[in-house]
Each structure stands twice: as C-alpha cells, then as structure tokens.
XYZ file of C-alpha atoms in Angstrom:
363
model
C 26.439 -3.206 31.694
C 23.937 -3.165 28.775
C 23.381 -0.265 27.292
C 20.176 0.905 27.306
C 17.765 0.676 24.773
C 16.800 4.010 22.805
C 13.591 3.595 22.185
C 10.565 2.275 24.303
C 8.004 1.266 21.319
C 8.627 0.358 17.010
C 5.286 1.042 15.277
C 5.338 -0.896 12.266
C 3.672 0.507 9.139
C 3.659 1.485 5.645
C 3.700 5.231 5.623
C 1.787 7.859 4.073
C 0.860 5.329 1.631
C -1.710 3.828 3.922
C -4.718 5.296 3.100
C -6.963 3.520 4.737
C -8.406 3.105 8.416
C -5.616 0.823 10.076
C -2.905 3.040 8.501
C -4.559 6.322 10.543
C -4.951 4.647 13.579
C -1.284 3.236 13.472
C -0.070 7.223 12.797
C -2.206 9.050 15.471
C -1.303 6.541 17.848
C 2.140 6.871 17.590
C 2.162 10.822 17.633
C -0.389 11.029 20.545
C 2.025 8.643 22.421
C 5.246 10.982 21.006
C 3.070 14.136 22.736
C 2.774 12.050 26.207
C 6.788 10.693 26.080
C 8.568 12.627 23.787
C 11.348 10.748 21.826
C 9.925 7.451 22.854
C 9.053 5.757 19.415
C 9.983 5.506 16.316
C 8.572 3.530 12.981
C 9.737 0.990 10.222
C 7.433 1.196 6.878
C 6.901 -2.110 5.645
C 5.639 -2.368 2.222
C 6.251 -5.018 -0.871
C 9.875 -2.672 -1.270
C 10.306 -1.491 1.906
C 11.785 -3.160 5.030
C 15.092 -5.775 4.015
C 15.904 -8.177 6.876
C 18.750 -6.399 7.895
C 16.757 -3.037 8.683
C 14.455 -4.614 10.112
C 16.533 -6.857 12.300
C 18.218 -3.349 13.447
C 14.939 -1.644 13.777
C 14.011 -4.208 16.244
C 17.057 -4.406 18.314
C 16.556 -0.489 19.073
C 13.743 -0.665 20.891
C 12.041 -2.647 23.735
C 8.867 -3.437 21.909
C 6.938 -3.957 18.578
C 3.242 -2.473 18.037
C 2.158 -3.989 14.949
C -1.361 -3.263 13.840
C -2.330 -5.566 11.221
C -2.777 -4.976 8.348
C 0.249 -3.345 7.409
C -1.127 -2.530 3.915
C -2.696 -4.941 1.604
C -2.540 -8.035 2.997
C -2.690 -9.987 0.375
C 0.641 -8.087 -0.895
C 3.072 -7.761 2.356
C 2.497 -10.458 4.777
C 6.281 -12.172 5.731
C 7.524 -8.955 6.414
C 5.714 -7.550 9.353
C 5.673 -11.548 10.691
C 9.069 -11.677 10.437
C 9.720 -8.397 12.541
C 7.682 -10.341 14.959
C 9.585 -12.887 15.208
C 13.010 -10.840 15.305
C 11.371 -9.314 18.675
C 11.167 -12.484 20.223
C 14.388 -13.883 18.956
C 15.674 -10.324 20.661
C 13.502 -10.843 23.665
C 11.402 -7.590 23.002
C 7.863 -7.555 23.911
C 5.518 -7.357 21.289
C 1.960 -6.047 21.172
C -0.116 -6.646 18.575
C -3.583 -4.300 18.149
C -6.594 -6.686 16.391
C -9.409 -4.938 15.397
C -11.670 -7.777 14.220
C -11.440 -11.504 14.469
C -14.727 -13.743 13.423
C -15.312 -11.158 10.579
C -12.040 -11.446 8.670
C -12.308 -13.324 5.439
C -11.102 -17.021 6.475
C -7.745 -16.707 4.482
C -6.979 -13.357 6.159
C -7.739 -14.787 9.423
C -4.600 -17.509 8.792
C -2.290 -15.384 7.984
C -2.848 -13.421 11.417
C -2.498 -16.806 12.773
C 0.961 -16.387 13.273
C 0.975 -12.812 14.622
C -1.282 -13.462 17.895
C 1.066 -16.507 18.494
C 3.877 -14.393 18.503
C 2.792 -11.385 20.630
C 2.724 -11.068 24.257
C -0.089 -8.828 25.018
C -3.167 -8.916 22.161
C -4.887 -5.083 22.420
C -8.618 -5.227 21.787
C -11.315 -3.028 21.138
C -14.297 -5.083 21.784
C -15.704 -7.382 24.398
C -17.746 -9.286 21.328
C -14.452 -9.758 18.975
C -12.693 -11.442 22.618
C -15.334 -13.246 22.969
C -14.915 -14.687 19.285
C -11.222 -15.364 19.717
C -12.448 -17.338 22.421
C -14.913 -19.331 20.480
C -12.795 -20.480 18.089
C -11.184 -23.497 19.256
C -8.130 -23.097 17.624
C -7.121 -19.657 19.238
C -9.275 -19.690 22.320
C -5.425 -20.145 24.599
C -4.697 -16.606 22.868
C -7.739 -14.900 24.889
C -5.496 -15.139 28.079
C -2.897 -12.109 26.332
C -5.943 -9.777 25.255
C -6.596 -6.210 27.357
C -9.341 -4.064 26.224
C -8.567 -0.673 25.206
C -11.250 2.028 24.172
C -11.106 3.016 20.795
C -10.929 6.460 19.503
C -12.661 8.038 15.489
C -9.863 7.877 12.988
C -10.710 11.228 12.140
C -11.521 14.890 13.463
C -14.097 16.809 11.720
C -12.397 20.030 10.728
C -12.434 23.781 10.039
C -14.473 24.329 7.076
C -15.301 21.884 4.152
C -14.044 21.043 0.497
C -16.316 21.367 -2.607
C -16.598 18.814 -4.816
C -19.294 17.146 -7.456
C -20.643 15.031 -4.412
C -21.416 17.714 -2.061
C -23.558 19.770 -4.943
C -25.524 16.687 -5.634
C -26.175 16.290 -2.153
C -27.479 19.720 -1.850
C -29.613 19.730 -4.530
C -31.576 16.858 -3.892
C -31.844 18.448 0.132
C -33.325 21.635 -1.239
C -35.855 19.381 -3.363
C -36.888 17.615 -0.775
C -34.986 13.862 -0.543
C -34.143 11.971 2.086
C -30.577 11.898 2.489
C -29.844 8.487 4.627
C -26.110 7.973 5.134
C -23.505 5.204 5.510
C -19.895 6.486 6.279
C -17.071 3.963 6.224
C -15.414 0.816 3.844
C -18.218 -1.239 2.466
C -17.498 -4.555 3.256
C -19.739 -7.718 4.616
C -19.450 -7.260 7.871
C -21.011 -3.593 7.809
C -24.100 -5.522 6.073
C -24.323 -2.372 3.511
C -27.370 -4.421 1.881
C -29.610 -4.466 4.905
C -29.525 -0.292 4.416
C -30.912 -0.882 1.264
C -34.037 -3.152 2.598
C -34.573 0.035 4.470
C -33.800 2.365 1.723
C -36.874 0.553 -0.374
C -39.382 0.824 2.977
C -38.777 4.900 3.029
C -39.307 4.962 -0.570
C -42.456 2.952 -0.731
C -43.714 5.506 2.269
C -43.156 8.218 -0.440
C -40.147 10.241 1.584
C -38.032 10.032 -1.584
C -34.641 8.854 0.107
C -31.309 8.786 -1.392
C -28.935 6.394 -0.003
C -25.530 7.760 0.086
C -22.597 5.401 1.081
C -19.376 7.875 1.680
C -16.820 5.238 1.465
C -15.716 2.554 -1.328
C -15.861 -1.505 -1.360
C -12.911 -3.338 0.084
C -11.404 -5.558 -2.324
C -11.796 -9.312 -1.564
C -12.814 -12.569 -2.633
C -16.889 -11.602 -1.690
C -17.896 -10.453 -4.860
C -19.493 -7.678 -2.438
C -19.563 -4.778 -5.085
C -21.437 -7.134 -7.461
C -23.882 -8.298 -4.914
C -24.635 -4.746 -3.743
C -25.368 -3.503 -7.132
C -27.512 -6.968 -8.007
C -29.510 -5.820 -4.820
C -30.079 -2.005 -5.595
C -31.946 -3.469 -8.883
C -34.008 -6.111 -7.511
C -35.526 -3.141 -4.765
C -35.920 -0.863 -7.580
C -33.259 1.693 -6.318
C -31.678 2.723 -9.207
C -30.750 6.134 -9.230
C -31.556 6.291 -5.314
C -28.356 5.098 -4.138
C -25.194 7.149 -4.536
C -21.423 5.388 -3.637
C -18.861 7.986 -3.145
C -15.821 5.898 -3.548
C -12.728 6.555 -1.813
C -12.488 10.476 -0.462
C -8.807 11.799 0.020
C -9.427 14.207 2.411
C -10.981 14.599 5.820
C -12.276 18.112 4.717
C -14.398 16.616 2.099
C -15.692 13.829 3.797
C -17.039 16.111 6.381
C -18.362 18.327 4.127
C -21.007 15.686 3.283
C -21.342 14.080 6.408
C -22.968 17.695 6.573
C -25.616 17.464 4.101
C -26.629 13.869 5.566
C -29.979 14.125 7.245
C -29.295 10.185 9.411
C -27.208 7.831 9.558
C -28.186 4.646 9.724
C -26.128 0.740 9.897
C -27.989 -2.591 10.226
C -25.559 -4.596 11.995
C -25.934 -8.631 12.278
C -23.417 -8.695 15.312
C -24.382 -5.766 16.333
C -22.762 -2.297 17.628
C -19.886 -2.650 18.522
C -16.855 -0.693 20.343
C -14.566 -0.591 17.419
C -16.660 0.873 14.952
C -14.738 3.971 14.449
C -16.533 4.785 11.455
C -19.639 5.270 13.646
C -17.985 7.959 15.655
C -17.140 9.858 12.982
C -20.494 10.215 11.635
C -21.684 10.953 15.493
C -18.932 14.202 14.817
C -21.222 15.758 12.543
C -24.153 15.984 14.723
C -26.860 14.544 12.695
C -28.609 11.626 14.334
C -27.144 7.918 13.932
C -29.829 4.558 13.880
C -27.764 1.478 14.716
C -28.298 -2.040 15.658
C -27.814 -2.671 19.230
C -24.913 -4.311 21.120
C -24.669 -8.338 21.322
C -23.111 -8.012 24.663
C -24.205 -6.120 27.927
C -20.896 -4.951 28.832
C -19.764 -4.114 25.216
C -18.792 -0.110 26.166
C -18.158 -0.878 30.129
C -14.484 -0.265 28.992
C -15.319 2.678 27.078
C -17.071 5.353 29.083
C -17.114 8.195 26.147
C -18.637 5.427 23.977
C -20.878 4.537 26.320
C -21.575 8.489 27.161
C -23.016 8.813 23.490
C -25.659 6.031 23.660
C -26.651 7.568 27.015
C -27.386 10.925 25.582
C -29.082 9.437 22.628
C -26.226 10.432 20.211
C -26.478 7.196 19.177
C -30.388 5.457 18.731
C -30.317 1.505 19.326
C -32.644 -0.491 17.599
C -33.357 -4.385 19.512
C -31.550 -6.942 17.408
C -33.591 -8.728 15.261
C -35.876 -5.893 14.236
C -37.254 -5.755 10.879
C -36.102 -3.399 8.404
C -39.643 -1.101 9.245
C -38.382 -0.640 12.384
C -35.305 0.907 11.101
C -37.570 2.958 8.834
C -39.467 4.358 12.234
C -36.260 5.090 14.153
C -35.337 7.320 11.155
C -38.762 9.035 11.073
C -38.732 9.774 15.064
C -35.231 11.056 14.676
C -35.572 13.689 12.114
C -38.398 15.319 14.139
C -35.677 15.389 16.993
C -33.675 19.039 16.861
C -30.254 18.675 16.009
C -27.918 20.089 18.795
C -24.245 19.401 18.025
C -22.098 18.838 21.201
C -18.188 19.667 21.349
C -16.177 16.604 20.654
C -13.209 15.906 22.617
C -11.021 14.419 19.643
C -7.461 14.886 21.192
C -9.074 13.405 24.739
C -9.970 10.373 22.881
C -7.161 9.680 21.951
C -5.312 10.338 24.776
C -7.261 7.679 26.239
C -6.174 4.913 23.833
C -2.647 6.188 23.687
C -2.923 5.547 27.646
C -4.101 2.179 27.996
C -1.568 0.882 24.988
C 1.691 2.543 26.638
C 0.542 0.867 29.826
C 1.333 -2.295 28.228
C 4.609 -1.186 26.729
C-alpha cells in the first residue's frame, strides 16, 4: 500500500528575504491556508544558495502538489531552480499549480523564462479576466488558457494599529498644513503602472494653481526600461521639480500607512486599465482617502471578485472612461476632495480567506 503523502501543498519561495509583493502574497497564502487545514503545507526557499537538487527532489516527493508563484526572487538571479522543482513534480506525478499575476506586461525576456513554468503546471491560477484574455492572444501560449481558473485577489497588506515616524511623513505634513495638494501613487513603479501619465496630471493641477505634490510611496523595479531615467527626464520637461517626491522602498507596513494617511487622493492612469490584480490599489482604498483610476478594459473584469467589485459600487473606487485626457483626471480629483471622507471597516482576514479558498480547491 503506498504510504500516504504528508503534506497536501509545497509553496515554493525565498523566505523572509522576499521583500517585495510576490514574496507577501506567497507567505499569507500559505498561513491563511495553514489556519483553514492545519499541518497541510509546508515550504522550500529557493534562492541563488538555497535549494540543491537533492532537497528539492525530497521536498517534492513529500507532498501532493507544488504552488509556485513566480517570481521566486529576482528573476534574473534564480530561474533553473524553481523550474526544476517543477519538473521534479511531474517526473513524481504531483500536481502543480502555478499563480501568474501578469502576462502581456512582463518585460519580453521575463515572459520566456515563464515559458516553461505554464507548460509544466496543471492548473494556471489567475487574477484577471484581461491578463487570460492576453495569454490567449498570444499565439504561442493561447493552448495554456484551457488550465487557467480565476481566483479573487486579496491587498498584500493590512493597514495597522498606529503609524511609524519617519522624515517622509513630516514632509508630508508640512506641506498639508501649508496648503499642497498631496496626490498619491502607492506601489512598485514600473511601466505598466504608467507612473508618467500621473505626472501629465500632476502639471494640469499645478497650472490650476492647487500647488500639488506628487508623492510615489514605492521605488522603481529594476529592468532593462531605463524607467527611473525616463521618469525623472519627464518631471523636468513639465516643470515639476521639487513637486514630486519618490519614497523608495519602505520596510514596514506601519510606515507605509502612516503616509498613505497624509495623502489627500490617489490617483493611477492606467493604459489597460483597472484591473483585478492590482493589489496595490486596495491598499491605498485601506486608508480611506478617495482613489481616481482608469476604468476596466473588460465588462466582466470583477464578476469573479464580488468585494472588488463591492468597492467600485460604493464609489471607493472613482472610474474615469478610458481614453480620457489627463484634465479629466484633474476634475475627478477636484470632485473627490469635496466628497467627505468616511472610512469603512475592511475585512482583511475575509479576503484572504477567499483566495486561500478558491486555490486549495484546486489542490
């Protein structure tokens, strides 16, 4: 008789050292999951030292499937490692799911390298109707849409008790109490979040005299975009200097919410888009200040996510018709601010009940 196996689910990651977005989902997934089966996963960190072909051969063998969330860490540092545990679960007949946030927005070399990882799985997790529907576009993976479910995805983090001090948050204060603007962007700045098409609506709020200061809590993603240089190229040419503030990367959840505090609106210009895996957006939505965003490509983009969806309906979240000029933007912002600010309880731990849910279903 074979003996059976100990574990139901491996979560592949890097451990602690993850600091970054992918690397908090993969944790809280695997602990929400722990609170609904007790004893029913366990983890293998995978970094450039960790994770020999033995361990993870053995790693594999103990349990009935592998949840890989790309990317592991860097992926330009540690990509045969997590592949190859993929391919040990298939040798070993284990199922594995693989969770893909993004598809047509991945740099193009990235996007090869996870190639091989949607091959290899069995069921494809999904956050958005839009990024299926680009898997299915491109006509070398479009066979791969057949393994996708949609699952709705929860905010990477929970505002907390109480906020930390730091250089930032003063700054911030100050320039509430004389009177700016503050218009925020939470989140990695990257191409896809289009962080220059806040700035074309930066420059329209400060040619209407309401003295804004752009403040983008997060820090550029590393890549072959030259975004960082572009960004800064763009704040001259608008005249922005010394209107636009870049936080750079925040350790801890109890700073980051101490300035999502002092922001007066959020605001993204999205070319594809809202989306239902912006994550970033519900944590800004956590803070209770009032959120402009471009609206969805899709009809049926949050059908799959009802406390998403739930959000928009209660004007949480203000759409703006895709293809609207950055004055438009501008106006949404106005309008909003007159709005009263009434912060509603946020269900964190229900969220991501929900996701841990719909991903153990698949186990």
């Amino acid at each position: 008789m074979r003996k059976k196996t100990r574990y139901r689910a491996l979560f592949l990651g890097a451990g602690p050292q993850m600091h970054c977005g992918v690397g908090q989902f993969t944790r809280l997934l695997q602990e929400t999951i722990e609170k609904i089966e007790p004893g029913a996963s366990t983890a293998l960190t995978l970094t450039q030292t960790d994770g020999a072909i033995g361990e993870i051969w053995r790693a594999v063998g103990a349990a009935d499937c592998v949840i890989c969330n790309f990317p592991i860490v860097a992926w330009k540092r540690v990509i045969a490692r997590p592949l190859l545990a993929l391919l040990f679960a298939r040798l070993r007949r284990r199922k594995v799911v693989l969770i893909q946030h993004e598809w047509a927005g991945l740099n193009g070399i990235r996007r090869l390298t996870y190639i091989p990882a949607l091959w290899l799985a069995n069921t494809i997790v999904m956050f958005s109707p839009l990024v299926r529907r680009e898997l299915a576009d491109d006509p070398v993976m479009r066979g791969m849409v057949r393994k996708c479910v949609l699952a709705p995805l929860p905010p990477n983090i929970a505002a907390p008790a109480g906020f930390a001090d730091s250089m930032l948050l003063h700054r911030l204060v100050a320039a509430r109490g004389d009177g700016q603007l503050i218009v925020g962007h939470f989140g990695s700045i990257y191409p896809g979040k289009q962080p220059n098409g806040l700035l074309e609506i930066g420059a329209i709020l400060k040619q209407r005299g309401l003295r804004p200061l752009i403040v983008y809590v997060g820090s550029f993603i590393r890549g072959v975009d030259n975004t960082e240089q572009k960004f800064y190229a763009r704040v001259a040419e608008l005249g922005l200097k010394g209107d636009v503030v870049v936080s750079g990367y925040v350790a801890s959840d109890h700073e980051v919410f101490g300035l999502l505090g002092e922001i007066d609106v959020f605001c993204y210009s999205l070319a594809e888009g809202l989306t239902a895996r912006r994550s970033s957006i519900l944590a800004c939505v956590q803070s209770g200040r009032p959120l402009i965003v471009t609206g969805p490509a899709l009809p049926d983009e949050f059908d799959h996510h009802p406390r998403f969806k739930e959000l928009i309906d209660r004007g949480a979240i203000l759409l703006v018709p895709r293809g609207a000029e950055s004055a438009v933007y501008a106006d949404r912002i106005v309008t909003a601010l007159k709005r009263p600010t009434v912060p509603v309880p946020f269900d964190f731990d229900g969220w991501w009940t929900d996701v841990a849910k719909a991903i153990r279903a698949e186990l």
